[in-house]
PDB file of C-alpha atoms in Angstrom:
ATOM      1  CA  MET A   1    -248.333 -41.047 112.414  1.00  0.00           C
ATOM      2  CA  ASP A   2    -246.816 -38.085 114.126  1.00  0.00           C
ATOM      3  CA  GLN A   3    -247.192 -34.535 112.863  1.00  0.00           C
ATOM      4  CA  ASP A   4    -243.589 -34.303 111.632  1.00  0.00           C
ATOM      5  CA  THR A   5    -244.014 -37.312 109.330  1.00  0.00           C
ATOM      6  CA  LEU A   6    -247.308 -35.951 108.021  1.00  0.00           C
ATOM      7  CA  ASP A   7    -245.637 -32.622 107.246  1.00  0.00           C
ATOM      8  CA  LYS A   8    -242.872 -34.401 105.335  1.00  0.00           C
ATOM      9  CA  LEU A   9    -245.504 -36.353 103.372  1.00  0.00           C
ATOM     10  CA  ALA A  10    -247.266 -33.106 102.503  1.00  0.00           C
ATOM     11  CA  THR A  11    -244.063 -31.425 101.262  1.00  0.00           C
ATOM     12  CA  GLY A  12    -243.157 -34.424  99.092  1.00  0.00           C
ATOM     13  CA  GLU A  13    -239.989 -35.373 100.973  1.00  0.00           C
ATOM     14  CA  TYR A  14    -241.436 -38.805 101.774  1.00  0.00           C
ATOM     15  CA  SER A  15    -243.898 -41.038  99.935  1.00  0.00           C
ATOM     16  CA  ILE A  16    -245.984 -44.016 100.971  1.00  0.00           C
ATOM     17  CA  SER A  17    -245.421 -47.339  99.211  1.00  0.00           C
ATOM     18  CA  PRO A  18    -248.686 -48.465  97.581  1.00  0.00           C
ATOM     19  CA  ARG A  19    -248.165 -52.177  98.340  1.00  0.00           C
ATOM     20  CA  SER A  20    -246.748 -52.255 101.853  1.00  0.00           C
ATOM     21  CA  GLY A  21    -247.683 -48.828 103.167  1.00  0.00           C
ATOM     22  CA  ARG A  22    -244.087 -48.213 104.207  1.00  0.00           C
ATOM     23  CA  LEU A  23    -242.675 -44.691 104.234  1.00  0.00           C
ATOM     24  CA  ARG A  24    -240.000 -44.118 101.637  1.00  0.00           C
ATOM     25  CA  LYS A  25    -237.716 -41.145 101.394  1.00  0.00           C
ATOM     26  CA  LYS A  26    -237.676 -39.764  97.866  1.00  0.00           C
ATOM     27  CA  VAL A  27    -234.374 -40.107  96.100  1.00  0.00           C
ATOM     28  CA  ARG A  28    -232.861 -36.801  95.131  1.00  0.00           C
ATOM     29  CA  LEU A  29    -231.169 -36.604  91.772  1.00  0.00           C
ATOM     30  CA  LYS A  30    -227.489 -35.792  91.753  1.00  0.00           C
ATOM     31  CA  LYS A  31    -226.342 -32.424  90.577  1.00  0.00           C
ATOM     32  CA  LYS A  32    -224.787 -32.351  87.147  1.00  0.00           C
ATOM     33  CA  SER A  33    -221.023 -32.536  87.428  1.00  0.00           C
ATOM     34  CA  PRO A  34    -219.040 -29.533  86.245  1.00  0.00           C
ATOM     35  CA  PHE A  35    -217.354 -29.637  82.823  1.00  0.00           C
ATOM     36  CA  PHE A  36    -213.837 -29.150  84.175  1.00  0.00           C
ATOM     37  CA  SER A  37    -213.650 -32.196  86.439  1.00  0.00           C
ATOM     38  CA  LYS A  38    -210.331 -33.961  86.960  1.00  0.00           C
ATOM     39  CA  ASN A  39    -211.412 -37.303  85.459  1.00  0.00           C
ATOM     40  CA  ARG A  40    -212.979 -35.682  82.423  1.00  0.00           C
ATOM     41  CA  MET A  41    -209.839 -33.624  81.747  1.00  0.00           C
ATOM     42  CA  LYS A  42    -207.695 -36.794  82.009  1.00  0.00           C
ATOM     43  CA  LYS A  43    -209.987 -38.558  79.545  1.00  0.00           C
ATOM     44  CA  TYR A  44    -209.928 -35.708  76.992  1.00  0.00           C
ATOM     45  CA  GLY A  45    -206.185 -35.233  77.448  1.00  0.00           C
ATOM     46  CA  ARG A  46    -205.481 -38.920  76.813  1.00  0.00           C
ATOM     47  CA  MET A  47    -207.769 -38.922  73.768  1.00  0.00           C
ATOM     48  CA  SER A  48    -206.117 -35.813  72.310  1.00  0.00           C
ATOM     49  CA  LEU A  49    -202.658 -37.353  72.790  1.00  0.00           C
ATOM     50  CA  TRP A  50    -203.709 -40.475  70.869  1.00  0.00           C
ATOM     51  CA  VAL A  51    -205.157 -38.378  68.054  1.00  0.00           C
ATOM     52  CA  LEU A  52    -201.960 -36.297  67.929  1.00  0.00           C
ATOM     53  CA  LEU A  53    -199.841 -39.467  67.832  1.00  0.00           C
ATOM     54  CA  VAL A  54    -201.840 -41.040  64.989  1.00  0.00           C
ATOM     55  CA  VAL A  55    -201.844 -37.811  62.967  1.00  0.00           C
ATOM     56  CA  SER A  56    -198.080 -37.379  63.413  1.00  0.00           C
ATOM     57  CA  VAL A  57    -197.435 -40.967  62.230  1.00  0.00           C
ATOM     58  CA  ILE A  58    -199.578 -40.434  59.142  1.00  0.00           C
ATOM     59  CA  ILE A  59    -197.866 -37.126  58.340  1.00  0.00           C
ATOM     60  CA  SER A  60    -194.411 -38.651  58.772  1.00  0.00           C
ATOM     61  CA  LEU A  61    -195.341 -41.497  56.404  1.00  0.00           C
ATOM     62  CA  VAL A  62    -196.577 -39.005  53.810  1.00  0.00           C
ATOM     63  CA  ILE A  63    -193.286 -37.120  54.066  1.00  0.00           C
ATOM     64  CA  VAL A  64    -190.949 -40.147  54.110  1.00  0.00           C
ATOM     65  CA  ILE A  65    -192.474 -42.405  51.414  1.00  0.00           C
ATOM     66  CA  PRO A  66    -191.915 -39.995  48.460  1.00  0.00           C
ATOM     67  CA  GLU A  67    -188.302 -39.498  49.589  1.00  0.00           C
ATOM     68  CA  LEU A  68    -187.511 -43.214  49.246  1.00  0.00           C
ATOM     69  CA  ASN A  69    -187.679 -43.151  45.404  1.00  0.00           C
ATOM     70  CA  ILE A  70    -188.360 -46.859  45.140  1.00  0.00           C
ATOM     71  CA  THR A  71    -188.368 -47.981  41.521  1.00  0.00           C
ATOM     72  CA  SER A  72    -188.748 -51.554  40.481  1.00  0.00           C
ATOM     73  CA  SER A  73    -186.435 -52.601  37.656  1.00  0.00           C
ATOM     74  CA  ASN A  74    -188.527 -55.715  37.118  1.00  0.00           C
ATOM     75  CA  LYS A  75    -191.578 -53.582  36.505  1.00  0.00           C
ATOM     76  CA  GLN A  76    -189.815 -51.580  33.806  1.00  0.00           C
ATOM     77  CA  GLU A  77    -188.583 -54.774  32.112  1.00  0.00           C
ATOM     78  CA  ASN A  78    -192.073 -56.279  32.169  1.00  0.00           C
ATOM     79  CA  ILE A  79    -193.536 -53.160  30.569  1.00  0.00           C
ATOM     80  CA  GLU A  80    -190.940 -53.264  27.791  1.00  0.00           C
ATOM     81  CA  LYS A  81    -191.569 -56.971  27.160  1.00  0.00           C
ATOM     82  CA  ALA A  82    -195.294 -56.394  26.999  1.00  0.00           C
ATOM     83  CA  LYS A  83    -194.819 -53.606  24.444  1.00  0.00           C
ATOM     84  CA  LYS A  84    -192.678 -55.877  22.251  1.00  0.00           C
ATOM     85  CA  ASN A  85    -195.126 -58.791  22.402  1.00  0.00           C
ATOM     86  CA  PHE A  86    -198.235 -56.704  21.897  1.00  0.00           C
ATOM     87  CA  ALA A  87    -199.744 -57.063  18.460  1.00  0.00           C
ATOM     88  CA  PRO A  88    -202.440 -54.556  17.602  1.00  0.00           C
ATOM     89  CA  PRO A  89    -205.746 -56.077  16.424  1.00  0.00           C
ATOM     90  CA  ARG A  90    -206.376 -56.133  12.662  1.00  0.00           C
TER      91      ARG A  90
END
């Protein structure tokens, strides 16, 4: 081996494969991506829009349902019939 390759082995830039004896360049780990990347902001923006949409639908249902004042006349009649037919135990 030439001196340059030996120097790279000594610094840890290259390693020798234990099975074949081949020189392998060590893989460098990628730098951590910054928090404010374009894809990450799109992802969080889309997620926040969905959450906002779901919350607004729930709030609108809570506001609208009490305003409908739905009363069932059949329910009132059934309650009255049940009161008439009910005999207290002796």
